[in-house]
Short mmCIF file of N, CA and C in Angstrom, two decimals:
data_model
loop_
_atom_site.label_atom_id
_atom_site.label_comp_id
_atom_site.label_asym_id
_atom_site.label_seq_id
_atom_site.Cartn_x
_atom_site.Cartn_y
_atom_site.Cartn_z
N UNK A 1 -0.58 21.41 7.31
CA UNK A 1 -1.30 20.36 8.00
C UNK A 1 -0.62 20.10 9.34
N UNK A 2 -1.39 19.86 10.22
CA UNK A 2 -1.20 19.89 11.72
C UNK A 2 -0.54 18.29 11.69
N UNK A 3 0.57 17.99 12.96
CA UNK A 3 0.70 16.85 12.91
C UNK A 3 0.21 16.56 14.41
N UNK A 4 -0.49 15.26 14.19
CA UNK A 4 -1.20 15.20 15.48
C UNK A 4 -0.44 14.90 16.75
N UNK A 5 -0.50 15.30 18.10
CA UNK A 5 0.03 15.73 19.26
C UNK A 5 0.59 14.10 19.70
N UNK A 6 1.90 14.26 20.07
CA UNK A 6 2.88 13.80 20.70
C UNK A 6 2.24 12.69 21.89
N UNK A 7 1.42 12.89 22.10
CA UNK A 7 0.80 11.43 23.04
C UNK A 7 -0.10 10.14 22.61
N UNK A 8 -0.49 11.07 21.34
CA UNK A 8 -1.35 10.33 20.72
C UNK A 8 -0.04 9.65 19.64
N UNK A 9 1.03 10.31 19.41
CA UNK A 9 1.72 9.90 18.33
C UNK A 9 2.65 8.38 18.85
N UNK A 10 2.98 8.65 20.29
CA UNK A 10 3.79 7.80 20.94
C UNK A 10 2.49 6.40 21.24
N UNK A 11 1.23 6.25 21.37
CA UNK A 11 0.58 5.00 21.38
C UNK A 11 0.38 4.57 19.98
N UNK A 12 0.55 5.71 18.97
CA UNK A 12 0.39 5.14 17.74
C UNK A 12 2.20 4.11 17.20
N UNK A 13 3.00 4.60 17.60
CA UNK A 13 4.65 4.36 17.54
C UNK A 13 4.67 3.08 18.03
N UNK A 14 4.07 3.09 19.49
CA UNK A 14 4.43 2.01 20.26
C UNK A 14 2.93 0.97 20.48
N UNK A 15 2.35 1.04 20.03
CA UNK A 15 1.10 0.26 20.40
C UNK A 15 0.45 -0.10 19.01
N UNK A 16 0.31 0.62 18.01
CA UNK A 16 0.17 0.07 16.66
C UNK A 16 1.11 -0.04 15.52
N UNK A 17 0.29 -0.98 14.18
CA UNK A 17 1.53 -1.29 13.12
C UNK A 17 1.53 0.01 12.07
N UNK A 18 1.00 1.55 12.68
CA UNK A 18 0.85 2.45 12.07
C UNK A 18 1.53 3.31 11.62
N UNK A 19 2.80 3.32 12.21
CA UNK A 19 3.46 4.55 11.89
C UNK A 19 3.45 5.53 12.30
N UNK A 20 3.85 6.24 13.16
CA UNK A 20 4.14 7.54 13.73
C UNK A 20 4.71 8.39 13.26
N UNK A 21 4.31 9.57 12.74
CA UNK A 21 4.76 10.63 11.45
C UNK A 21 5.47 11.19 12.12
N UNK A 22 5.49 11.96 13.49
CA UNK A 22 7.05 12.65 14.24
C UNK A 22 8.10 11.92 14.52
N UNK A 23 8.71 13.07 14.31
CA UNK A 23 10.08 12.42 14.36
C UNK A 23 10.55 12.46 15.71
N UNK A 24 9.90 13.40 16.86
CA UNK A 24 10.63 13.06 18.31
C UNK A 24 9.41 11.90 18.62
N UNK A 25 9.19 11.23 18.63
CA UNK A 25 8.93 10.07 18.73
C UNK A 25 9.13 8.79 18.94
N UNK A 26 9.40 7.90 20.04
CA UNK A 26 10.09 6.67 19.42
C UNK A 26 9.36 5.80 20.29
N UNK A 27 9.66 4.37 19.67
CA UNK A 27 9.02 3.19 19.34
C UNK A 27 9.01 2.38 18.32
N UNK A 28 8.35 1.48 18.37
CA UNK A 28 9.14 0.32 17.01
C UNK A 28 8.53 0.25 16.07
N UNK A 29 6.93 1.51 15.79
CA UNK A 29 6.19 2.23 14.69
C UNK A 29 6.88 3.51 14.61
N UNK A 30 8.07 3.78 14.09
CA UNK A 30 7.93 5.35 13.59
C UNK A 30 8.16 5.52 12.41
N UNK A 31 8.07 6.51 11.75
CA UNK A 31 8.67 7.10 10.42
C UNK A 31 10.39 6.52 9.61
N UNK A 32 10.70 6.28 11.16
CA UNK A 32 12.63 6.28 10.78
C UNK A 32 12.48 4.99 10.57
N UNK A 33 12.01 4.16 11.72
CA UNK A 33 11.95 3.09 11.13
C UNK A 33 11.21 2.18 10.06
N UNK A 34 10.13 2.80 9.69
CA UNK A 34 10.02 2.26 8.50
C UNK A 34 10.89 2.66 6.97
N UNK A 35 11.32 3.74 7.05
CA UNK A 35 12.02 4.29 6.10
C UNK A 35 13.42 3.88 6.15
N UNK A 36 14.05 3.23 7.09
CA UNK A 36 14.94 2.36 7.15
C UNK A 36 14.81 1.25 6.87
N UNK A 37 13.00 0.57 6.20
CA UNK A 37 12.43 -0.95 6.11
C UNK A 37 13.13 -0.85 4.34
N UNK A 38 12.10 0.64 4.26
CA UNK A 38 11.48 0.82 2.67
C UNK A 38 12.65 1.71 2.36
N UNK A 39 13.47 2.50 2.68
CA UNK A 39 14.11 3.17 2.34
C UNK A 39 13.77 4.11 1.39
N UNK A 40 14.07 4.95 -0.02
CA UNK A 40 13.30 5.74 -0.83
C UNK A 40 12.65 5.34 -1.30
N UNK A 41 11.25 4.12 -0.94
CA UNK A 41 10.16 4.37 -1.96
C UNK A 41 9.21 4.80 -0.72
N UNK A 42 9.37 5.09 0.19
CA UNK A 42 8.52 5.68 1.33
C UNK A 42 8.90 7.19 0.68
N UNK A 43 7.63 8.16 0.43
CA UNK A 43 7.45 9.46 0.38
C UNK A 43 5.56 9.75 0.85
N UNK A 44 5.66 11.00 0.84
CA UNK A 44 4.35 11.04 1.18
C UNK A 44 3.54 11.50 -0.01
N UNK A 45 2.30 11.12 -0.17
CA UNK A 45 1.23 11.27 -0.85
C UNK A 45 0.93 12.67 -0.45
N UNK A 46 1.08 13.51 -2.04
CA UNK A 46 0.21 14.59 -2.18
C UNK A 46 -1.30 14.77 -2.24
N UNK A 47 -1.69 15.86 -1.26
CA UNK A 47 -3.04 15.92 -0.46
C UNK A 47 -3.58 17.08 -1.89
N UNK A 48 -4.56 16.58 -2.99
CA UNK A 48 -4.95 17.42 -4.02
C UNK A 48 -6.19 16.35 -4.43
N UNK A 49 -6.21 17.39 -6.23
CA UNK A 49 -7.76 16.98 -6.78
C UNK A 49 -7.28 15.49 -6.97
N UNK A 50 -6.17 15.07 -7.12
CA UNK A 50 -6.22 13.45 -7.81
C UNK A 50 -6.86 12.55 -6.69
N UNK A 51 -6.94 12.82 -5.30
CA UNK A 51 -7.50 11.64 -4.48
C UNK A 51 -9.09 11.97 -4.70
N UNK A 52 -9.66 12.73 -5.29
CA UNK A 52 -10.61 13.11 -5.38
C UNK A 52 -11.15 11.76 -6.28
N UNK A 53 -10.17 10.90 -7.43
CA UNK A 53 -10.59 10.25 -8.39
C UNK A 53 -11.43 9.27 -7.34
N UNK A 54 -11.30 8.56 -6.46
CA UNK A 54 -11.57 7.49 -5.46
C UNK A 54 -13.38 7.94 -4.87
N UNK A 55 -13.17 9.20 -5.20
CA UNK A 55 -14.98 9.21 -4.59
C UNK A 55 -15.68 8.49 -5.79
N UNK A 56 -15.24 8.51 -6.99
CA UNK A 56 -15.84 7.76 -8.30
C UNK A 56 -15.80 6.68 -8.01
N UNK A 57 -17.18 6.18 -7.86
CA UNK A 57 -17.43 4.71 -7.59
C UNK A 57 -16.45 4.16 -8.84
N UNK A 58 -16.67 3.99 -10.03
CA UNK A 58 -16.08 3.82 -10.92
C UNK A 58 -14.49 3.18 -10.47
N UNK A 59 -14.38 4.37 -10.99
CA UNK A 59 -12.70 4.75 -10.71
C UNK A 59 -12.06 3.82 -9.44
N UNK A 60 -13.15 3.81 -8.23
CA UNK A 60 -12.41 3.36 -6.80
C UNK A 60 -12.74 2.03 -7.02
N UNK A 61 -13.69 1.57 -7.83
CA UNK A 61 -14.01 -0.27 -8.45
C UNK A 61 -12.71 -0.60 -8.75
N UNK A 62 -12.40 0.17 -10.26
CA UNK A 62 -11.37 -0.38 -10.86
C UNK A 62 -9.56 -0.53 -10.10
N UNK A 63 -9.79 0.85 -9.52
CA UNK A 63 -8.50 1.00 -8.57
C UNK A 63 -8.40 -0.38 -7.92
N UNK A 64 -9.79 -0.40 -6.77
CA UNK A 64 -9.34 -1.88 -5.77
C UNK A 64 -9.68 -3.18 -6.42
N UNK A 65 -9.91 -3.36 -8.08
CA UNK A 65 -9.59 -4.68 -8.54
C UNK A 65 -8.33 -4.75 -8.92
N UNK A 66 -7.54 -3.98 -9.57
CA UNK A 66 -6.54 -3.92 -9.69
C UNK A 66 -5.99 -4.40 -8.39
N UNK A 67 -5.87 -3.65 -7.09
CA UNK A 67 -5.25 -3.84 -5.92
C UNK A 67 -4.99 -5.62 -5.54
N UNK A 68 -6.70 -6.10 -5.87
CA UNK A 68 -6.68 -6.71 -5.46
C UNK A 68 -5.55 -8.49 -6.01
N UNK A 69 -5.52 -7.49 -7.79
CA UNK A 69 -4.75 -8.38 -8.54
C UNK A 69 -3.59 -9.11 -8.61
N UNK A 70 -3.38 -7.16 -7.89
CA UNK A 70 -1.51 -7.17 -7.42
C UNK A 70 -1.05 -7.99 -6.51
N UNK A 71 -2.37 -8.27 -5.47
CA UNK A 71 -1.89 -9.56 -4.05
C UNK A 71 -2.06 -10.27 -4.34
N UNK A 72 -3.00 -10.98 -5.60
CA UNK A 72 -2.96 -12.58 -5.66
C UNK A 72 -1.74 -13.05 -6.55
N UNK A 73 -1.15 -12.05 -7.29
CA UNK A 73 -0.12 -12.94 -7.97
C UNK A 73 1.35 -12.82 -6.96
N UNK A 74 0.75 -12.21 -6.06
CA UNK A 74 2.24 -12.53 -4.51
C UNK A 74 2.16 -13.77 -3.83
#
């Protein structure tokens, strides 16, 4: 997977709360620094059949009630 180009990565670093996946990159969105927030529970999500479960209306109901469960008892 391509990582998207270095100009676009530096307004994403420095201009949104997004995260910037390169690492020559900097700004106060990047990778380092969030992984210096979260430390090891930041990894990346494997790209396979399991995100596939979410096209199931079903499945993507129950997922974001759950989600939504998890924020009200915060």
């Amino acid at each position: 997977m391509a990582i998207p180009g270095t100009s676009i990565q530096r307004v994403i670093a420095g201009e949104t709360p997004l995260f910037s996946v390169r690492p020559d990159v900097v700004g106060p969105y990047t990778a380092q620094r969030l992984r210096d927030q979260v430390g090891d529970r930041l990894y990346p999500i494997p790209i396979d059949a399991s995100l596939l479960a979410f096209v199931d209306p079903l499945r993507r109901n129950a997922f974001m009630e759950r989600w939504q469960r998890e924020f009200e008892r915060r």
